[in-house]
mmCIF file of C-alpha atoms and ligand atoms in Angstrom:
data_model
loop_
_atom_site.group_PDB
_atom_site.id
_atom_site.type_symbol
_atom_site.label_atom_id
_atom_site.label_comp_id
_atom_site.label_asym_id
_atom_site.label_seq_id
_atom_site.Cartn_x
_atom_site.Cartn_y
_atom_site.Cartn_z
ATOM 1 C CA MET A 1034 130.279 162.421 229.787
ATOM 2 C CA SER A 1035 132.729 163.167 226.967
ATOM 3 C CA GLY A 1036 136.369 164.197 226.568
ATOM 4 C CA SER A 1037 135.042 167.739 226.314
ATOM 5 C CA TRP A 1038 133.303 167.829 229.701
ATOM 6 C CA GLU A 1039 133.499 165.961 232.972
ATOM 7 C CA LEU A 1040 131.578 165.926 236.242
ATOM 8 C CA LEU A 1041 133.974 166.529 239.146
ATOM 9 C CA ARG A 1042 133.257 165.722 242.783
ATOM 10 C CA PHE A 1043 134.915 168.066 245.257
ATOM 11 C CA PRO A 1044 136.005 167.293 248.824
ATOM 12 C CA ILE A 1045 133.480 167.729 251.647
ATOM 13 C CA VAL A 1046 134.596 168.532 255.168
ATOM 14 C CA ASN A 1047 131.629 167.584 257.308
ATOM 15 C CA ASP A 1048 131.117 168.298 260.974
ATOM 16 C CA ARG A 1049 128.307 169.225 263.373
ATOM 17 C CA ARG A 1050 128.409 172.825 262.172
ATOM 18 C CA GLY A 1051 127.693 171.935 258.538
ATOM 19 C CA ASN A 1052 129.544 171.110 255.351
ATOM 20 C CA LEU A 1053 132.523 172.843 253.784
ATOM 21 C CA THR A 1054 133.701 172.248 250.223
ATOM 22 C CA PHE A 1055 136.908 173.714 248.850
ATOM 23 C CA ILE A 1056 138.412 174.025 245.382
ATOM 24 C CA GLU A 1057 142.052 174.869 244.801
ATOM 25 C CA GLY A 1058 143.137 176.003 241.348
ATOM 26 C CA SER A 1059 145.466 173.545 239.562
ATOM 27 C CA ARG A 1060 144.742 170.943 242.290
ATOM 28 C CA ASN A 1061 141.047 170.100 242.523
ATOM 29 C CA ILE A 1062 140.598 171.414 238.983
ATOM 30 C CA SER A 1063 143.030 171.277 236.078
ATOM 31 C CA PHE A 1064 143.537 175.024 235.577
ATOM 32 C CA GLY A 1065 144.516 178.036 237.641
ATOM 33 C CA ILE A 1066 141.517 180.237 238.476
ATOM 34 C CA SER A 1067 141.675 183.741 236.959
ATOM 35 C CA ARG A 1068 138.049 184.746 237.358
ATOM 36 C CA VAL A 1069 134.964 183.869 239.353
ATOM 37 C CA TYR A 1070 131.454 184.934 238.415
ATOM 38 C CA TYR A 1071 127.990 183.877 239.444
ATOM 39 C CA LEU A 1072 124.465 183.937 238.112
ATOM 40 C CA TYR A 1073 121.605 184.484 240.540
ATOM 41 C CA ASP A 1074 118.072 185.916 240.627
ATOM 42 C CA VAL A 1075 117.535 184.153 237.288
ATOM 43 C CA PRO A 1076 113.834 184.562 236.397
ATOM 44 C CA GLY A 1077 111.936 181.297 235.907
ATOM 45 C CA GLY A 1078 111.932 180.202 232.265
ATOM 46 C CA SER A 1079 114.931 182.257 231.163
ATOM 47 C CA PHE A 1080 118.142 180.703 229.943
ATOM 48 C CA ARG A 1081 121.812 181.678 230.008
ATOM 49 C CA GLY A 1082 124.808 180.764 227.910
ATOM 50 C CA GLY A 1083 124.154 179.983 224.273
ATOM 51 C CA HIS A 1084 127.780 180.213 223.265
ATOM 52 C CA ALA A 1085 131.143 178.425 223.250
ATOM 53 C CA HIS A 1086 134.670 179.623 223.977
ATOM 54 C CA LYS A 1087 137.751 179.375 221.777
ATOM 55 C CA GLU A 1088 140.229 178.905 224.650
ATOM 56 C CA LEU A 1089 138.454 179.406 227.969
ATOM 57 C CA GLU A 1090 137.989 176.479 230.341
ATOM 58 C CA GLN A 1091 135.387 176.656 233.079
ATOM 59 C CA VAL A 1092 133.903 174.771 236.002
ATOM 60 C CA VAL A 1093 130.184 175.315 236.624
ATOM 61 C CA ILE A 1094 128.742 174.682 240.091
ATOM 62 C CA ALA A 1095 125.189 174.807 241.454
ATOM 63 C CA VAL A 1096 126.144 176.295 244.832
ATOM 64 C CA SER A 1097 122.458 176.487 245.616
ATOM 65 C CA GLY A 1098 119.328 175.255 243.868
ATOM 66 C CA SER A 1099 119.488 173.479 240.537
ATOM 67 C CA PHE A 1100 119.639 173.962 236.779
ATOM 68 C CA ASP A 1101 120.332 171.946 233.630
ATOM 69 C CA VAL A 1102 123.364 172.392 231.392
ATOM 70 C CA HIS A 1103 122.782 171.444 227.731
ATOM 71 C CA LEU A 1104 126.126 170.572 226.134
ATOM 72 C CA SER A 1105 127.458 169.849 222.679
ATOM 73 C CA ASP A 1106 130.962 169.443 221.303
ATOM 74 C CA GLY A 1107 129.629 169.490 217.732
ATOM 75 C CA ARG A 1108 129.298 165.710 217.613
ATOM 76 C CA ARG A 1109 127.903 164.576 220.965
ATOM 77 C CA SER A 1110 125.232 166.210 223.078
ATOM 78 C CA GLU A 1111 124.253 165.681 226.684
ATOM 79 C CA VAL A 1112 122.166 167.363 229.364
ATOM 80 C CA VAL A 1113 123.761 167.439 232.827
ATOM 81 C CA SER A 1114 121.558 168.405 235.774
ATOM 82 C CA LEU A 1115 123.407 170.103 238.608
ATOM 83 C CA ASN A 1116 121.802 170.169 242.050
ATOM 84 C CA ARG A 1117 124.582 169.525 244.591
ATOM 85 C CA SER A 1118 127.149 172.092 245.686
ATOM 86 C CA TYR A 1119 129.990 169.535 245.845
ATOM 87 C CA TYR A 1120 129.806 168.715 242.119
ATOM 88 C CA GLY A 1121 131.397 170.832 239.414
ATOM 89 C CA LEU A 1122 130.956 170.459 235.679
ATOM 90 C CA TYR A 1123 134.287 170.959 233.927
ATOM 91 C CA LEU A 1124 133.937 172.387 230.409
ATOM 92 C CA LYS A 1125 136.872 172.333 228.050
ATOM 93 C CA ASN A 1126 137.153 174.945 225.322
ATOM 94 C CA LEU A 1127 134.914 174.566 222.248
ATOM 95 C CA VAL A 1128 131.882 173.301 224.134
ATOM 96 C CA TRP A 1129 128.506 174.839 223.320
ATOM 97 C CA ARG A 1130 126.522 175.341 226.543
ATOM 98 C CA GLU A 1131 123.036 176.478 227.435
ATOM 99 C CA LEU A 1132 121.897 176.750 231.048
ATOM 100 C CA ARG A 1133 118.172 176.198 231.502
ATOM 101 C CA ASN A 1134 115.506 175.283 234.015
ATOM 102 C CA PHE A 1135 116.859 177.292 236.949
ATOM 103 C CA SER A 1136 115.077 176.553 240.222
ATOM 104 C CA SER A 1137 113.994 179.460 242.351
ATOM 105 C CA GLY A 1138 116.915 180.682 244.456
ATOM 106 C CA ALA A 1139 119.495 178.936 242.238
ATOM 107 C CA CYS A 1140 123.032 180.282 242.218
ATOM 108 C CA CYS A 1141 125.427 179.191 239.469
ATOM 109 C CA LEU A 1142 129.067 179.754 240.371
ATOM 110 C CA VAL A 1143 131.600 179.648 237.526
ATOM 111 C CA LEU A 1144 135.377 179.293 237.876
ATOM 112 C CA ALA A 1145 137.185 180.431 234.748
ATOM 113 C CA SER A 1146 140.722 179.937 233.474
ATOM 114 C CA HIS A 1147 141.010 183.463 232.022
ATOM 115 C CA ASN A 1148 139.682 186.947 232.548
ATOM 116 C CA TYR A 1149 136.689 188.126 230.544
ATOM 117 C CA ASP A 1150 137.442 188.546 226.842
ATOM 118 C CA GLU A 1151 134.565 188.992 224.381
ATOM 119 C CA SER A 1152 136.831 187.959 221.476
ATOM 120 C CA ASP A 1153 137.074 184.454 223.013
ATOM 121 C CA TYR A 1154 133.306 183.912 222.596
ATOM 122 C CA ILE A 1155 131.675 182.039 219.705
ATOM 123 C CA ARG A 1156 128.050 183.152 219.836
ATOM 124 C CA ASP A 1157 126.858 181.660 216.544
ATOM 125 C CA TYR A 1158 126.095 177.908 216.629
ATOM 126 C CA ASP A 1159 127.017 177.202 212.980
ATOM 127 C CA THR A 1160 130.374 178.961 213.443
ATOM 128 C CA PHE A 1161 130.940 176.841 216.552
ATOM 129 C CA VAL A 1162 130.251 173.588 214.649
ATOM 130 C CA LEU A 1163 132.775 174.619 211.969
ATOM 131 C CA GLU A 1164 135.426 175.568 214.570
ATOM 132 C CA ALA A 1165 134.916 172.321 216.505
ATOM 133 C CA HIS A 1166 135.259 170.299 213.297
ATOM 134 C CA ARG A 1167 138.387 172.243 212.309
ATOM 135 C CA GLU A 1168 139.943 171.544 215.736
ATOM 136 C CA ARG A 1169 139.190 167.796 215.459
ATOM 137 C CA VAL A 1170 140.699 167.348 212.009
ATOM 138 C CA GLY A 1171 143.655 169.559 212.998
HETATM 139 P P1 TYD B 1792 127.499 186.244 228.982
HETATM 140 O O1 TYD B 1792 128.756 185.483 229.183
HETATM 141 O O2 TYD B 1792 126.988 186.351 227.580
HETATM 142 O O3 TYD B 1792 126.333 185.662 229.911
HETATM 143 P P2 TYD B 1792 125.726 184.188 230.000
HETATM 144 O O4 TYD B 1792 126.568 183.263 229.214
HETATM 145 O O5 TYD B 1792 125.711 183.888 231.459
HETATM 146 O O6 TYD B 1792 124.334 184.232 229.495
HETATM 147 O O7 TYD B 1792 127.692 187.685 229.612
HETATM 148 C C1 TYD B 1792 126.612 188.604 229.746
HETATM 149 C C2 TYD B 1792 127.177 190.000 229.833
HETATM 150 O O8 TYD B 1792 127.996 190.147 231.000
HETATM 151 C C3 TYD B 1792 128.040 190.387 228.646
HETATM 152 O O9 TYD B 1792 127.686 191.696 228.256
HETATM 153 C C4 TYD B 1792 129.451 190.412 229.172
HETATM 154 C C5 TYD B 1792 129.309 190.606 230.655
HETATM 155 N N1 TYD B 1792 130.317 189.845 231.403
HETATM 156 C C6 TYD B 1792 131.382 190.515 231.964
HETATM 157 O O10 TYD B 1792 131.522 191.743 231.856
HETATM 158 N N2 TYD B 1792 132.319 189.793 232.665
HETATM 159 C C7 TYD B 1792 132.215 188.452 232.820
HETATM 160 O O11 TYD B 1792 133.085 187.812 233.477
HETATM 161 C C8 TYD B 1792 131.113 187.753 232.211
HETATM 162 C C9 TYD B 1792 130.954 186.266 232.323
HETATM 163 C C10 TYD B 1792 130.188 188.510 231.510
#
Protein backbone atom coordinates (compact mmCIF):
# COMPACT_ATOMS: atom_id res chain seq x y z
CA MET A 1 0.00 0.00 0.00
CA SER A 2 1.03 3.66 -0.24
CA GLY A 3 -0.02 7.00 1.24
CA SER A 4 -2.10 7.42 -1.90
CA TRP A 5 -4.23 4.29 -1.46
CA GLU A 6 -5.22 1.98 1.35
CA LEU A 7 -7.15 -1.27 1.70
CA LEU A 8 -9.99 -0.82 4.20
CA ARG A 9 -11.83 -3.63 5.96
CA PHE A 10 -15.47 -2.88 6.73
CA PRO A 11 -17.58 -4.27 9.57
CA ILE A 12 -19.43 -7.56 9.03
CA VAL A 13 -22.62 -8.35 10.90
CA ASN A 14 -22.95 -12.10 10.61
CA ASP A 15 -25.92 -14.22 11.57
CA ARG A 16 -27.76 -17.32 10.35
CA ARG A 17 -29.47 -15.29 7.64
CA GLY A 18 -26.20 -14.18 6.02
CA ASN A 19 -23.72 -11.34 6.20
CA LEU A 20 -24.34 -7.60 6.28
CA THR A 21 -21.64 -4.99 5.72
CA PHE A 22 -22.24 -1.28 6.19
CA ILE A 23 -20.30 1.86 5.32
CA GLU A 24 -21.09 5.23 6.83
CA GLY A 25 -19.67 8.34 5.19
CA SER A 26 -17.09 10.19 7.34
CA ARG A 27 -17.05 7.22 9.77
CA ASN A 28 -16.01 3.99 8.06
CA ILE A 29 -14.39 6.05 5.30
CA SER A 30 -12.68 9.43 5.56
CA PHE A 31 -15.04 11.43 3.33
CA GLY A 32 -18.75 12.14 3.07
CA ILE A 33 -20.37 10.21 0.21
CA SER A 34 -21.80 12.42 -2.56
CA ARG A 35 -22.18 9.82 -5.29
CA VAL A 36 -22.44 6.08 -5.76
CA TYR A 37 -21.95 4.32 -9.07
CA TYR A 38 -21.35 0.75 -10.13
CA LEU A 39 -19.88 -1.17 -13.02
CA TYR A 40 -21.48 -4.46 -14.02
CA ASP A 41 -21.95 -6.67 -17.09
CA VAL A 42 -18.31 -5.89 -17.92
CA PRO A 43 -17.37 -8.06 -20.93
CA GLY A 44 -14.42 -10.41 -20.34
CA GLY A 45 -11.13 -8.82 -21.38
CA SER A 46 -12.30 -5.21 -21.27
CA PHE A 47 -10.89 -2.68 -18.86
CA ARG A 48 -12.23 0.42 -17.11
CA GLY A 49 -10.63 3.50 -15.64
CA GLY A 50 -7.45 4.70 -17.28
CA HIS A 51 -7.51 8.08 -15.61
CA ALA A 52 -6.81 9.99 -12.39
CA HIS A 53 -8.73 12.70 -10.56
CA LYS A 54 -7.54 16.14 -9.49
CA GLU A 55 -9.62 16.28 -6.29
CA LEU A 56 -11.98 13.31 -6.16
CA GLU A 57 -11.50 10.61 -3.53
CA GLN A 58 -13.10 7.21 -4.00
CA VAL A 59 -13.56 3.82 -2.40
CA VAL A 60 -13.76 0.86 -4.79
CA ILE A 61 -15.49 -2.35 -3.68
CA ALA A 62 -15.93 -5.74 -5.36
CA VAL A 63 -19.48 -6.32 -4.09
CA SER A 64 -19.55 -9.46 -6.17
CA GLY A 65 -16.95 -11.33 -8.21
CA SER A 66 -13.42 -10.03 -8.58
CA PHE A 67 -11.17 -7.70 -10.55
CA ASP A 68 -7.69 -6.19 -10.35
CA VAL A 69 -6.95 -2.51 -9.76
CA HIS A 70 -3.65 -1.30 -11.26
CA LEU A 71 -2.48 1.79 -9.37
CA SER A 72 0.20 4.41 -9.70
CA ASP A 73 0.86 7.67 -7.88
CA GLY A 74 3.53 8.62 -10.44
CA ARG A 75 6.32 7.07 -8.37
CA ARG A 76 5.01 3.78 -6.98
CA SER A 77 2.84 1.20 -8.68
CA GLU A 78 0.87 -1.70 -7.28
CA VAL A 79 -1.82 -4.13 -8.37
CA VAL A 80 -4.54 -4.78 -5.78
CA SER A 81 -6.90 -7.70 -6.38
CA LEU A 82 -10.37 -7.23 -4.93
CA ASN A 83 -12.54 -10.30 -4.36
CA ARG A 84 -14.31 -9.81 -1.02
CA SER A 85 -17.29 -7.54 -0.46
CA TYR A 86 -16.09 -6.39 2.98
CA TYR A 87 -12.89 -4.80 1.62
CA GLY A 88 -12.76 -1.36 0.05
CA LEU A 89 -9.83 0.21 -1.75
CA TYR A 90 -9.52 3.86 -0.78
CA LEU A 91 -8.02 6.03 -3.54
CA LYS A 92 -6.83 9.52 -2.76
CA ASN A 93 -6.81 12.16 -5.47
CA LEU A 94 -4.03 12.00 -8.10
CA VAL A 95 -3.96 8.22 -8.35
CA TRP A 96 -3.91 6.66 -11.81
CA ARG A 97 -6.17 3.58 -11.86
CA GLU A 98 -7.01 0.87 -14.34
CA LEU A 99 -9.52 -1.86 -13.53
CA ARG A 100 -8.83 -5.13 -15.33
CA ASN A 101 -9.49 -8.85 -15.27
CA PHE A 102 -13.16 -8.69 -14.27
CA SER A 103 -14.62 -12.09 -13.41
CA SER A 104 -17.96 -13.02 -14.88
CA GLY A 105 -20.76 -11.52 -12.80
CA ALA A 106 -18.42 -8.98 -11.14
CA CYS A 107 -19.94 -5.81 -9.74
CA CYS A 108 -17.66 -2.89 -8.85
CA LEU A 109 -19.28 -0.42 -6.47
CA VAL A 110 -17.65 3.00 -6.14
CA LEU A 111 -18.27 5.54 -3.37
CA ALA A 112 -17.20 9.03 -4.40
CA SER A 113 -16.55 12.22 -2.46
CA HIS A 114 -18.06 14.50 -5.14
CA ASN A 115 -20.65 14.47 -7.87
CA TYR A 116 -19.58 13.72 -11.43
CA ASP A 117 -17.43 16.46 -12.96
CA GLU A 118 -15.56 15.78 -16.21
CA SER A 119 -13.19 18.70 -15.51
CA ASP A 120 -11.85 16.78 -12.47
CA TYR A 121 -10.55 13.96 -14.71
CA ILE A 122 -6.96 13.63 -15.95
CA ARG A 123 -7.23 11.21 -18.86
CA ASP A 124 -3.70 11.56 -20.24
CA TYR A 125 -1.01 9.58 -18.37
CA ASP A 126 1.87 12.02 -19.07
CA THR A 127 -0.24 14.94 -17.82
CA PHE A 128 -1.01 12.91 -14.69
CA VAL A 129 2.70 12.25 -14.02
CA LEU A 130 3.42 15.99 -14.32
CA GLU A 131 0.51 16.93 -12.01
CA ALA A 132 1.53 14.32 -9.42
CA HIS A 133 5.11 15.59 -9.46
CA ARG A 134 3.92 19.20 -9.15
CA GLU A 135 1.77 18.26 -6.12
CA ARG A 136 4.71 16.49 -4.42
CA VAL A 137 7.17 19.35 -4.81
CA GLY A 138 4.45 21.85 -3.84
P1 LIG B 1 -15.66 6.93 -16.81
O1 LIG B 1 -15.47 7.50 -15.46
O2 LIG B 1 -14.67 7.35 -17.86
O3 LIG B 1 -15.70 5.33 -16.76
P2 LIG B 1 -14.63 4.29 -16.19
O4 LIG B 1 -13.58 5.02 -15.46
O5 LIG B 1 -15.43 3.38 -15.33
O6 LIG B 1 -14.08 3.53 -17.33
O7 LIG B 1 -17.14 7.25 -17.28
C1 LIG B 1 -17.69 6.70 -18.47
C2 LIG B 1 -18.83 7.58 -18.93
O8 LIG B 1 -19.87 7.62 -17.96
C3 LIG B 1 -18.41 9.02 -19.18
O9 LIG B 1 -19.00 9.44 -20.40
C4 LIG B 1 -19.03 9.81 -18.06
C5 LIG B 1 -20.17 8.96 -17.57
N1 LIG B 1 -20.33 9.05 -16.11
C6 LIG B 1 -21.36 9.79 -15.59
O10 LIG B 1 -22.17 10.40 -16.31
N2 LIG B 1 -21.50 9.86 -14.22
C7 LIG B 1 -20.65 9.21 -13.39
O11 LIG B 1 -20.80 9.28 -12.14
C8 LIG B 1 -19.56 8.45 -13.94
C9 LIG B 1 -18.57 7.74 -13.07
C10 LIG B 1 -19.45 8.41 -15.32
